[in-house]
Coordinates of C-alpha atoms in Angstrom, one line a residue:
X1 CA 23.8 -32.1 -14.4
X2 CA 22.7 -29.4 -16.7
X3 CA 21.1 -29.7 -19.7
X4 CA 22.9 -29.3 -23.4
X5 CA 21.1 -27.3 -25.8
X6 CA 21.1 -26.7 -29.1
X7 CA 19.8 -23.4 -31.6
X8 CA 16.8 -24.9 -33.7
X9 CA 17.4 -23.8 -37.4
X10 CA 15.3 -25.4 -40.2
X11 CA 13.2 -27.8 -37.7
X12 CA 16.3 -28.8 -36.4
X13 CA 17.8 -28.8 -33.2
X14 CA 21.5 -28.0 -34.3
X15 CA 25.5 -26.8 -33.3
X16 CA 26.6 -24.0 -33.7
X17 CA 29.2 -23.9 -36.1
X18 CA 31.1 -22.1 -33.7
X19 CA 31.8 -24.7 -31.4
X20 CA 31.6 -22.1 -28.7
X21 CA 29.2 -22.7 -25.8
X22 CA 27.8 -20.4 -22.6
X23 CA 26.7 -21.1 -19.5
X24 CA 23.7 -20.1 -17.2
X25 CA 23.1 -20.5 -14.1
X26 CA 20.8 -20.4 -10.7
X27 CA 21.4 -17.0 -9.7
X28 CA 20.3 -17.9 -5.8
X29 CA 23.1 -20.1 -6.3
X30 CA 25.9 -19.1 -8.8
X31 CA 28.1 -22.4 -8.7
X32 CA 24.9 -24.3 -9.7
X33 CA 24.7 -24.7 -14.0
X34 CA 21.6 -24.6 -15.3
X35 CA 22.5 -25.5 -18.7
X36 CA 24.8 -25.5 -21.9
X37 CA 24.1 -23.2 -25.3
X38 CA 25.2 -23.2 -28.6
X39 CA 28.0 -19.3 -28.3
X40 CA 26.4 -18.5 -32.3
X41 CA 28.0 -15.7 -34.8
X42 CA 26.7 -14.3 -37.4
X43 CA 26.8 -17.3 -40.2
X44 CA 24.6 -19.4 -37.7
X45 CA 22.4 -16.7 -37.6
X46 CA 22.4 -15.8 -41.2
X47 CA 21.6 -20.0 -41.6
X48 CA 18.6 -19.6 -39.3
X49 CA 17.5 -16.8 -41.4
X50 CA 17.6 -18.7 -44.9
X51 CA 15.4 -21.3 -43.6
X52 CA 13.0 -18.9 -42.3
X53 CA 13.1 -17.0 -45.7
X54 CA 12.9 -20.3 -47.3
X55 CA 9.9 -21.1 -45.2
X56 CA 7.9 -18.1 -45.7
X57 CA 6.1 -18.9 -48.7
X58 CA 4.5 -21.5 -47.6
X59 CA 3.3 -21.3 -44.1
X60 CA 2.5 -17.7 -45.5
X61 CA -0.2 -19.3 -47.9
X62 CA -1.7 -21.3 -44.7
X63 CA -5.0 -21.2 -44.1
X64 CA -5.6 -19.0 -40.9
X65 CA -7.8 -21.6 -38.9
X66 CA -4.1 -24.4 -40.1
X67 CA -1.8 -21.6 -38.1
X68 CA -4.8 -21.1 -35.5
X69 CA -4.3 -24.9 -34.3
X70 CA -1.0 -25.4 -34.7
X71 CA -1.2 -21.8 -32.1
X72 CA -3.4 -23.7 -29.7
X73 CA -2.4 -26.6 -29.7
X74 CA 0.7 -25.1 -28.6
X75 CA -0.6 -23.4 -25.9
X76 CA -2.2 -26.9 -24.1
X77 CA 0.8 -28.6 -24.5
X78 CA 2.9 -25.5 -22.8
X79 CA -0.3 -26.0 -20.5
X80 CA 1.0 -29.8 -20.6
X81 CA 4.8 -28.5 -19.4
X82 CA 3.5 -26.0 -17.2
X83 CA 5.0 -26.6 -13.9
X84 CA 8.5 -27.9 -15.7
X85 CA 8.3 -24.7 -17.2
X86 CA 8.2 -22.7 -14.4
X87 CA 10.8 -24.5 -12.0
X88 CA 13.2 -23.8 -15.3
X89 CA 12.3 -20.5 -15.4
X90 CA 13.0 -19.9 -11.8
X91 CA 16.8 -21.3 -12.2
X92 CA 17.2 -19.9 -15.1
X93 CA 15.9 -16.3 -14.5
X94 CA 15.0 -16.4 -10.9
X95 CA 11.9 -14.9 -10.5
X96 CA 9.3 -16.4 -7.9
X97 CA 7.7 -19.6 -8.3
X98 CA 4.3 -17.9 -7.9
X99 CA 5.6 -14.9 -10.2
X100 CA 7.3 -17.4 -13.1
X101 CA 3.7 -19.8 -12.8
X102 CA 1.9 -16.0 -13.3
X103 CA 4.5 -15.5 -17.1
X104 CA 4.0 -19.4 -17.9
X105 CA 0.6 -18.9 -17.9
X106 CA 0.6 -16.1 -19.6
X107 CA 2.6 -17.2 -22.8
X108 CA -0.1 -20.1 -22.3
X109 CA -3.0 -17.8 -22.7
X110 CA -1.1 -15.7 -25.8
X111 CA -0.7 -18.6 -28.0
X112 CA -4.4 -19.6 -27.3
X113 CA -5.7 -16.2 -28.3
X114 CA -3.4 -15.8 -31.7
X115 CA -4.6 -19.2 -31.6
X116 CA -8.4 -18.3 -32.3
X117 CA -7.0 -14.4 -33.8
X118 CA -5.6 -16.5 -36.4
X119 CA -9.2 -17.3 -37.7
X120 CA -10.1 -13.9 -38.1
X121 CA -7.1 -13.2 -40.6
X122 CA -8.2 -11.7 -44.0
X123 CA -9.2 -8.1 -44.6
X124 CA -12.6 -6.5 -45.2
X125 CA -15.2 -5.2 -47.4
X126 CA -15.8 -1.6 -48.2
X127 CA -18.2 -0.3 -50.4
X128 CA -17.4 1.2 -54.2
X129 CA -18.6 4.4 -55.3
X130 CA -18.3 3.1 -58.3
X131 CA -21.0 0.1 -60.0
X132 CA -19.6 -3.1 -61.4
X133 CA -17.0 -3.2 -58.3
X134 CA -16.2 -5.0 -55.1
X135 CA -13.9 -2.8 -53.6
X136 CA -11.8 -5.2 -50.9
X137 CA -9.2 -5.3 -48.9
X138 CA -6.4 -7.8 -48.2
X139 CA -4.0 -8.7 -45.4
X140 CA -0.9 -9.9 -45.9
X141 CA 2.3 -11.6 -43.5
X142 CA 5.5 -9.1 -44.0
X143 CA 7.4 -12.7 -44.1
X144 CA 10.9 -12.6 -42.5
X145 CA 9.9 -11.0 -38.7
X146 CA 13.4 -10.4 -36.6
X147 CA 12.9 -11.1 -32.9
X148 CA 15.3 -10.0 -30.0
X149 CA 13.5 -10.4 -26.6
X150 CA 15.1 -9.6 -23.6
X151 CA 16.2 -11.3 -19.5
X152 CA 13.7 -10.2 -17.8
X153 CA 10.1 -11.8 -18.5
X154 CA 11.5 -14.9 -20.7
X155 CA 9.2 -16.5 -21.1
X156 CA 5.6 -14.0 -22.1
X157 CA 7.9 -11.7 -23.4
X158 CA 8.9 -14.2 -26.8
X159 CA 5.4 -15.5 -26.6
X160 CA 3.9 -12.8 -27.4
X161 CA 5.7 -11.9 -30.8
X162 CA 6.1 -14.4 -31.7
X163 CA 2.3 -16.0 -31.7
X164 CA 0.9 -12.9 -33.8
X165 CA 3.4 -12.8 -36.2
X166 CA 3.1 -17.2 -36.3
X167 CA -0.7 -15.9 -36.6
X168 CA -0.1 -13.3 -39.6
X169 CA 1.5 -15.8 -41.9
X170 CA 5.5 -14.8 -41.1
X171 CA 8.3 -16.8 -40.1
X172 CA 9.9 -16.1 -37.9
X173 CA 14.0 -15.8 -36.2
X174 CA 14.1 -15.1 -32.4
X175 CA 17.4 -13.9 -30.1
X176 CA 15.9 -14.6 -26.5
X177 CA 18.2 -12.9 -23.9
X178 CA 21.3 -15.2 -22.9
X179 CA 21.0 -14.7 -19.4
X180 CA 17.5 -16.8 -19.4
X181 CA 17.1 -18.5 -22.8
X182 CA 15.6 -22.6 -21.7
X183 CA 12.0 -21.3 -22.0
X184 CA 12.2 -19.9 -25.2
X185 CA 13.1 -23.4 -26.5
X186 CA 10.7 -24.9 -24.9
X187 CA 8.3 -22.6 -26.6
X188 CA 10.3 -24.1 -30.5
X189 CA 9.7 -27.8 -29.5
X190 CA 6.3 -27.2 -28.6
X191 CA 5.5 -25.3 -32.0
X192 CA 7.7 -28.8 -33.7
X193 CA 5.6 -31.2 -32.1
X194 CA 2.7 -29.0 -33.1
X195 CA 3.0 -29.2 -36.6
X196 CA 4.3 -25.9 -37.1
X197 CA 6.5 -27.0 -40.5
X198 CA 10.2 -26.3 -40.5
X199 CA 12.0 -23.4 -41.4
X200 CA 9.1 -20.9 -39.4
X201 CA 10.4 -20.8 -36.3
X202 CA 14.6 -20.2 -35.8
X203 CA 16.4 -19.8 -32.4
X204 CA 19.5 -18.5 -32.4
X205 CA 21.4 -18.3 -29.2
X206 CA 24.9 -16.1 -28.9
X207 CA 25.6 -12.2 -28.6
X208 CA 23.5 -9.6 -29.1
X209 CA 26.6 -8.5 -30.9
X210 CA 26.5 -11.4 -33.1
X211 CA 23.0 -12.5 -33.8
X212 CA 21.6 -9.0 -33.1
X213 CA 23.1 -6.9 -34.8
X214 CA 22.6 -10.1 -37.9
X215 CA 19.0 -10.4 -37.8
X216 CA 18.3 -6.4 -37.4
X217 CA 20.6 -5.5 -40.7
X218 CA 20.1 -8.7 -42.7
X219 CA 18.5 -7.9 -46.2
X220 CA 16.3 -11.0 -45.3
X221 CA 14.7 -9.6 -42.4
X222 CA 11.7 -7.8 -43.5
X223 CA 10.8 -6.7 -39.7
X224 CA 12.2 -6.6 -36.8
X225 CA 10.7 -5.7 -33.1
X226 CA 13.1 -5.1 -30.1
X227 CA 11.8 -5.0 -26.4
X228 CA 15.5 -4.8 -24.1
X229 CA 17.6 -1.7 -22.9
X230 CA 16.8 2.5 -24.8
X231 CA 20.7 2.4 -25.5
X232 CA 20.6 -0.9 -27.3
X233 CA 17.3 -0.2 -28.9
X234 CA 18.6 2.6 -30.8
X235 CA 21.0 0.7 -32.7
X236 CA 18.8 -1.9 -33.5
X237 CA 16.7 1.0 -35.1
X238 CA 19.5 2.7 -36.9
X239 CA 20.5 -0.4 -38.5
X240 CA 16.9 -2.0 -39.1
X241 CA 15.7 1.1 -40.9
X242 CA 18.9 1.1 -43.4
X243 CA 17.0 -1.0 -45.5
X244 CA 14.0 -0.1 -44.7
X245 CA 12.9 -2.9 -42.2
X246 CA 9.8 -2.1 -39.9
X247 CA 11.2 -2.0 -36.8
X248 CA 8.8 -1.5 -33.5
X249 CA 11.1 -1.4 -30.5
X250 CA 9.6 -1.1 -26.5
X251 CA 12.4 -0.2 -23.9
X252 CA 13.1 0.9 -20.6
X253 CA 11.0 3.0 -17.9
X254 CA 10.7 5.2 -15.7
X255 CA 7.4 4.1 -13.8
X256 CA 5.6 6.6 -11.4
X257 CA 2.7 6.5 -8.9
X258 CA 1.4 9.8 -8.0
X259 CA -0.5 10.2 -4.4
X260 CA -2.4 12.8 -4.3
X261 CA -3.7 14.0 -1.5
X262 CA -7.9 12.1 -1.0
X263 CA -5.7 8.3 -0.9
X264 CA -5.5 6.4 1.7
X265 CA -1.5 5.9 2.9
X266 CA -1.9 3.0 4.0
X267 CA -3.8 1.7 0.3
X268 CA -1.0 3.4 -1.4
X269 CA 1.9 2.0 0.0
X270 CA -0.3 -1.9 -1.1
X271 CA -0.2 -0.3 -4.3
X272 CA 3.2 1.0 -4.6
X273 CA 5.3 -2.0 -3.0
X274 CA 3.2 -4.8 -5.8
X275 CA 5.1 -2.0 -8.2
X276 CA 7.9 -1.2 -7.5
X277 CA 9.1 -4.9 -5.1
X278 CA 7.4 -7.5 -7.8
X279 CA 10.1 -9.5 -9.6
X280 CA 13.0 -7.9 -7.5
X281 CA 12.3 -4.7 -9.9
X282 CA 13.3 -6.5 -12.4
X283 CA 10.8 -5.4 -15.4
X284 CA 10.7 -2.6 -17.5
X285 CA 7.3 -1.3 -16.3
X286 CA 8.2 -1.2 -12.0
X287 CA 7.1 1.7 -9.8
X288 CA 10.7 3.4 -9.5
X289 CA 8.9 7.3 -8.4
X290 CA 6.2 7.4 -5.8
X291 CA 5.6 10.8 -5.8
X292 CA 3.3 11.8 -3.5
X293 CA 1.9 15.2 -1.6
X294 CA 3.0 16.9 1.3
X295 CA 0.1 16.3 3.4
X296 CA 0.2 11.9 3.4
X297 CA 3.8 12.5 2.8
X298 CA 5.0 10.9 5.6
X299 CA 2.1 8.4 6.2
X300 CA 2.7 6.8 2.7
X301 CA 7.0 6.4 3.9
X302 CA 6.2 4.9 7.2
X303 CA 3.9 3.1 5.5
X304 CA 5.7 1.7 2.2
X305 CA 8.8 1.2 4.9
X306 CA 6.7 -1.5 6.8
X307 CA 5.7 -2.7 3.7
X308 CA 9.1 -3.5 2.6
X309 CA 11.1 -4.4 5.6
X310 CA 8.3 -7.1 5.5
X311 CA 9.3 -9.3 2.9
X312 CA 11.5 -11.5 3.2
X313 CA 14.1 -12.7 -0.4
X314 CA 15.0 -15.8 -0.5
X315 CA 15.3 -18.8 -3.7
X316 CA 12.4 -18.3 -6.3
X317 CA 11.6 -21.9 -5.9
X318 CA 10.3 -21.8 -2.2
X319 CA 8.0 -19.2 -3.2
X320 CA 9.5 -16.5 -0.7
X321 CA 8.2 -12.6 -1.0
X322 CA 11.4 -12.2 -3.7
X323 CA 13.5 -13.9 -5.3
X324 CA 17.3 -12.7 -6.5
X325 CA 18.3 -10.1 -9.0
X326 CA 19.4 -11.7 -11.8
X327 CA 23.1 -11.7 -12.3
X328 CA 26.1 -10.6 -10.3
X329 CA 26.0 -7.9 -12.9
X330 CA 22.1 -6.3 -11.9
X331 CA 23.0 -6.6 -8.2
X332 CA 25.8 -4.0 -9.0
X333 CA 24.1 -2.5 -11.2
X334 CA 21.4 -0.9 -7.9
X335 CA 23.7 -1.4 -4.8
X336 CA 25.7 1.9 -7.3
X337 CA 22.2 3.3 -7.7
X338 CA 21.5 3.5 -4.0
X339 CA 25.7 4.7 -3.5
X340 CA 24.5 7.6 -5.6
X341 CA 22.2 8.3 -4.4
X342 CA 23.2 9.0 -0.6
X343 CA 25.7 10.6 -2.1
X344 CA 23.9 13.0 -3.9
X345 CA 22.0 13.4 -0.5
X346 CA 18.5 11.2 -0.9
X347 CA 17.6 10.0 2.7
X348 CA 17.8 5.8 2.9
X349 CA 15.3 5.0 4.7
X350 CA 15.3 0.9 4.7
X351 CA 17.2 -1.6 2.9
X352 CA 19.7 -1.7 0.1
X353 CA 22.4 -3.7 1.4
X354 CA 23.1 -7.4 -0.2
X355 CA 22.0 -11.3 2.5
X356 CA 25.0 -12.2 3.0
X357 CA 24.2 -15.3 1.6
X358 CA 24.6 -17.1 -1.7
X359 CA 23.5 -15.2 -4.5
X360 CA 22.0 -12.0 -6.1
X361 CA 20.2 -10.8 -3.5
X362 CA 19.4 -7.3 -2.1
X363 CA 16.5 -6.0 0.1
X364 CA 14.8 -3.6 -0.9
X365 CA 15.0 0.1 -0.5
X366 CA 12.9 3.8 -0.2
X367 CA 14.9 6.9 -0.7
X368 CA 12.7 9.5 1.4
X369 CA 13.9 13.7 0.6
X370 CA 14.3 12.7 -3.7
X371 CA 14.9 15.9 -5.6
X372 CA 13.2 15.1 -9.0
X373 CA 16.6 15.9 -10.7
X374 CA 18.2 13.1 -8.9
X375 CA 20.4 10.1 -10.2
X376 CA 17.2 7.9 -8.7
X377 CA 14.9 9.8 -10.2
X378 CA 15.7 9.8 -13.6
X379 CA 17.5 6.3 -14.7
X380 CA 15.8 3.4 -14.8
X381 CA 17.8 1.3 -12.3
X382 CA 16.0 -2.5 -12.3
X383 CA 15.8 -3.2 -9.4
X384 CA 13.7 -2.8 -5.9
X385 CA 14.6 0.7 -5.4
X386 CA 11.8 3.4 -4.5
X387 CA 12.5 7.0 -4.6
X388 CA 9.6 8.5 -2.8
X389 CA 9.3 12.3 -4.2
X390 CA 7.0 15.1 -2.0
X391 CA 4.6 17.3 -4.0
X392 CA 3.2 20.5 -2.8
X393 CA 0.0 19.6 -5.3
X394 CA -1.5 17.6 -8.2
X395 CA 0.1 20.0 -10.4
X396 CA 3.6 20.5 -9.2
X397 CA 3.0 16.2 -9.2
X398 CA 2.5 16.1 -13.1
X399 CA 4.7 17.9 -14.0
X400 CA 7.1 16.0 -11.7
X401 CA 5.6 12.8 -12.9
X402 CA 6.2 13.3 -16.4
X403 CA 10.0 15.5 -16.0
X404 CA 11.7 12.4 -17.5
X405 CA 13.1 10.6 -20.8
X406 CA 10.4 8.0 -20.4
X407 CA 6.8 7.9 -20.6
X408 CA 5.4 3.8 -20.6
X409 CA 4.0 3.1 -17.5
X410 CA 2.1 5.7 -15.0
X411 CA -0.1 5.6 -11.7
X412 CA -3.0 7.2 -10.4
X413 CA -3.7 6.8 -6.4
X414 CA -6.4 8.6 -5.7
X415 CA -10.4 9.5 -4.3
X416 CA -10.9 12.5 -6.5
X417 CA -12.0 11.5 -10.2
X418 CA -11.6 14.7 -11.7
X419 CA -7.7 14.1 -10.9
X420 CA -7.7 10.6 -11.9
X421 CA -9.3 11.7 -15.3
X422 CA -6.7 14.9 -15.5
X423 CA -3.3 12.2 -15.0
X424 CA -5.1 10.4 -17.8
X425 CA -5.3 13.3 -19.9
X426 CA -2.2 14.9 -18.8
X427 CA -0.1 12.1 -17.7
X428 CA 3.5 11.4 -20.9
X429 CA 2.9 7.8 -21.2
X430 CA 1.2 4.8 -23.0
X431 CA 0.1 2.5 -19.6
X432 CA -2.4 4.2 -17.3
X433 CA -3.5 3.6 -14.2
X434 CA -5.2 3.9 -11.6
X435 CA -5.8 3.2 -8.0
X436 CA -3.3 -0.1 -9.5
X437 CA 0.1 -0.6 -9.8
X438 CA 1.7 0.1 -12.6
X439 CA 3.1 -3.7 -13.0
X440 CA 0.8 -6.0 -14.9
X441 CA -0.6 -5.9 -18.5
X442 CA -3.9 -7.3 -20.3
X443 CA -2.7 -9.9 -23.6
X444 CA -5.5 -9.1 -25.7
X445 CA -4.8 -4.5 -25.2
X446 CA -2.7 -2.5 -26.8
X447 CA 0.8 -2.3 -24.3
X448 CA 3.8 0.6 -25.4
X449 CA 5.4 3.4 -24.3
X450 CA 6.3 7.2 -24.8
X451 CA 9.2 9.2 -25.8
X452 CA 12.5 6.9 -24.5
X453 CA 10.7 4.1 -23.9
X454 CA 9.0 3.8 -27.6
X455 CA 9.9 3.2 -30.9
X456 CA 6.2 4.6 -30.3
X457 CA 5.9 3.3 -34.2
X458 CA 3.6 -0.1 -33.6
X459 CA 2.0 -1.5 -30.2
X460 CA 2.2 -4.9 -28.8
X461 CA -0.6 -7.6 -28.1
X462 CA -3.8 -7.7 -28.5
X463 CA -4.9 -7.0 -32.5
X464 CA -2.2 -4.3 -32.5
X465 CA 0.2 -7.3 -32.1
X466 CA -0.9 -8.2 -35.7
X467 CA -0.5 -5.0 -37.4
X468 CA 2.6 -5.0 -37.1
X469 CA 3.4 -8.1 -38.4
X470 CA 0.9 -8.2 -41.5
X471 CA 0.6 -5.3 -44.7
X472 CA -2.9 -4.0 -46.8
X473 CA -3.0 -4.5 -49.6
X474 CA -6.8 -2.6 -51.4
X475 CA -8.2 -4.4 -54.3
X476 CA -10.3 -3.4 -57.2
X477 CA -12.2 -5.9 -59.3
X478 CA -14.3 -4.6 -61.9
X479 CA -16.2 -7.4 -62.9

């Protein structure tokens, strides 16, 4: 029997006024319903925003250390429920048990991190050029933060938006993605148990056209943080900035790994395969382009094909090498890109077929002989599909790496320190990795992209995550 979930508004679990619901199902077993959620509308969202606005002043006036204690306790509560959260994430989103457990742990760590950071907020003292004057800054919350989060990291991304927003003293309204909202409900439950006042966090499920659009456009929302596709993100940006809201967007990626002539092909294949096929390729930072020097190209292709062929997809609960796509539409999109790549003349070296079993499973795919102008080299696939592109030298490799509209994460595999330094300087990406996979992020450093991967306004995570949710007031005190 599936769970019956509700919206969380003003400290209470409540049904949508529409009376309509939607279901989440197990992507490895689509006949199994995991939970039922409210199909909310604009009116439900407005109620949540009103609750947040009413609660915002009290929470803003709460001392930072007290706010921090709530977040720290929330992290501890999530830690106690880690196994249940991991299983829920696997069954709604499809990750393997190891991947889901790692993501849940990240959310736990994020709440502990911002729990400690909340005590440091306040401002700085400066030396005044005038006598008998105190000069200092005062850090204040913005008010109400509207958060719109994706399905591919359904607990980590909400955590790295919710925790800094609350640490800074803001009230929050969040719309989790409809494919996997359950773990956000669990965050709300933990925060309430940890002592968060009623109305400070509100969760509303439903379509982006109703819930997301209302959050982005409502006059009582002061800041909007969105993670998702570039197309939707641009719409959110246009709506939110009409009345001057602060906006933060993190969107798509077409992430390259440049494999230099000095690289060990086997090591490079390990790094690229981990970045390309982990989490079923459903990561905005996944490596989708291996740009490989011609001297090691053939050896690299053979090695990365071996890595792909060794992957055995299965139900994530059994902790296989790779889980299913999150939905039928995501699977169909990946299969369409495989077909387009073949039609445009790329060579399918391995994979790209569905499995003869129930669920949204696909073999990881490797394409060689990919030209930088092909669709597979330009558009985000969001599946376990790798395009391998040959280049004649390092300069051509950097040009090809930058020859896309996105600029989120990028890597280089090389034993040449000069090449590594040049790559850091010349690549157009917000995250740059040397001899590491493009996926995987430390929680205490800034995260964000360039070009169509980001609004290029504010970064997420670390101190930068707090910057987005605060504003500074400069005070001159002439005594």
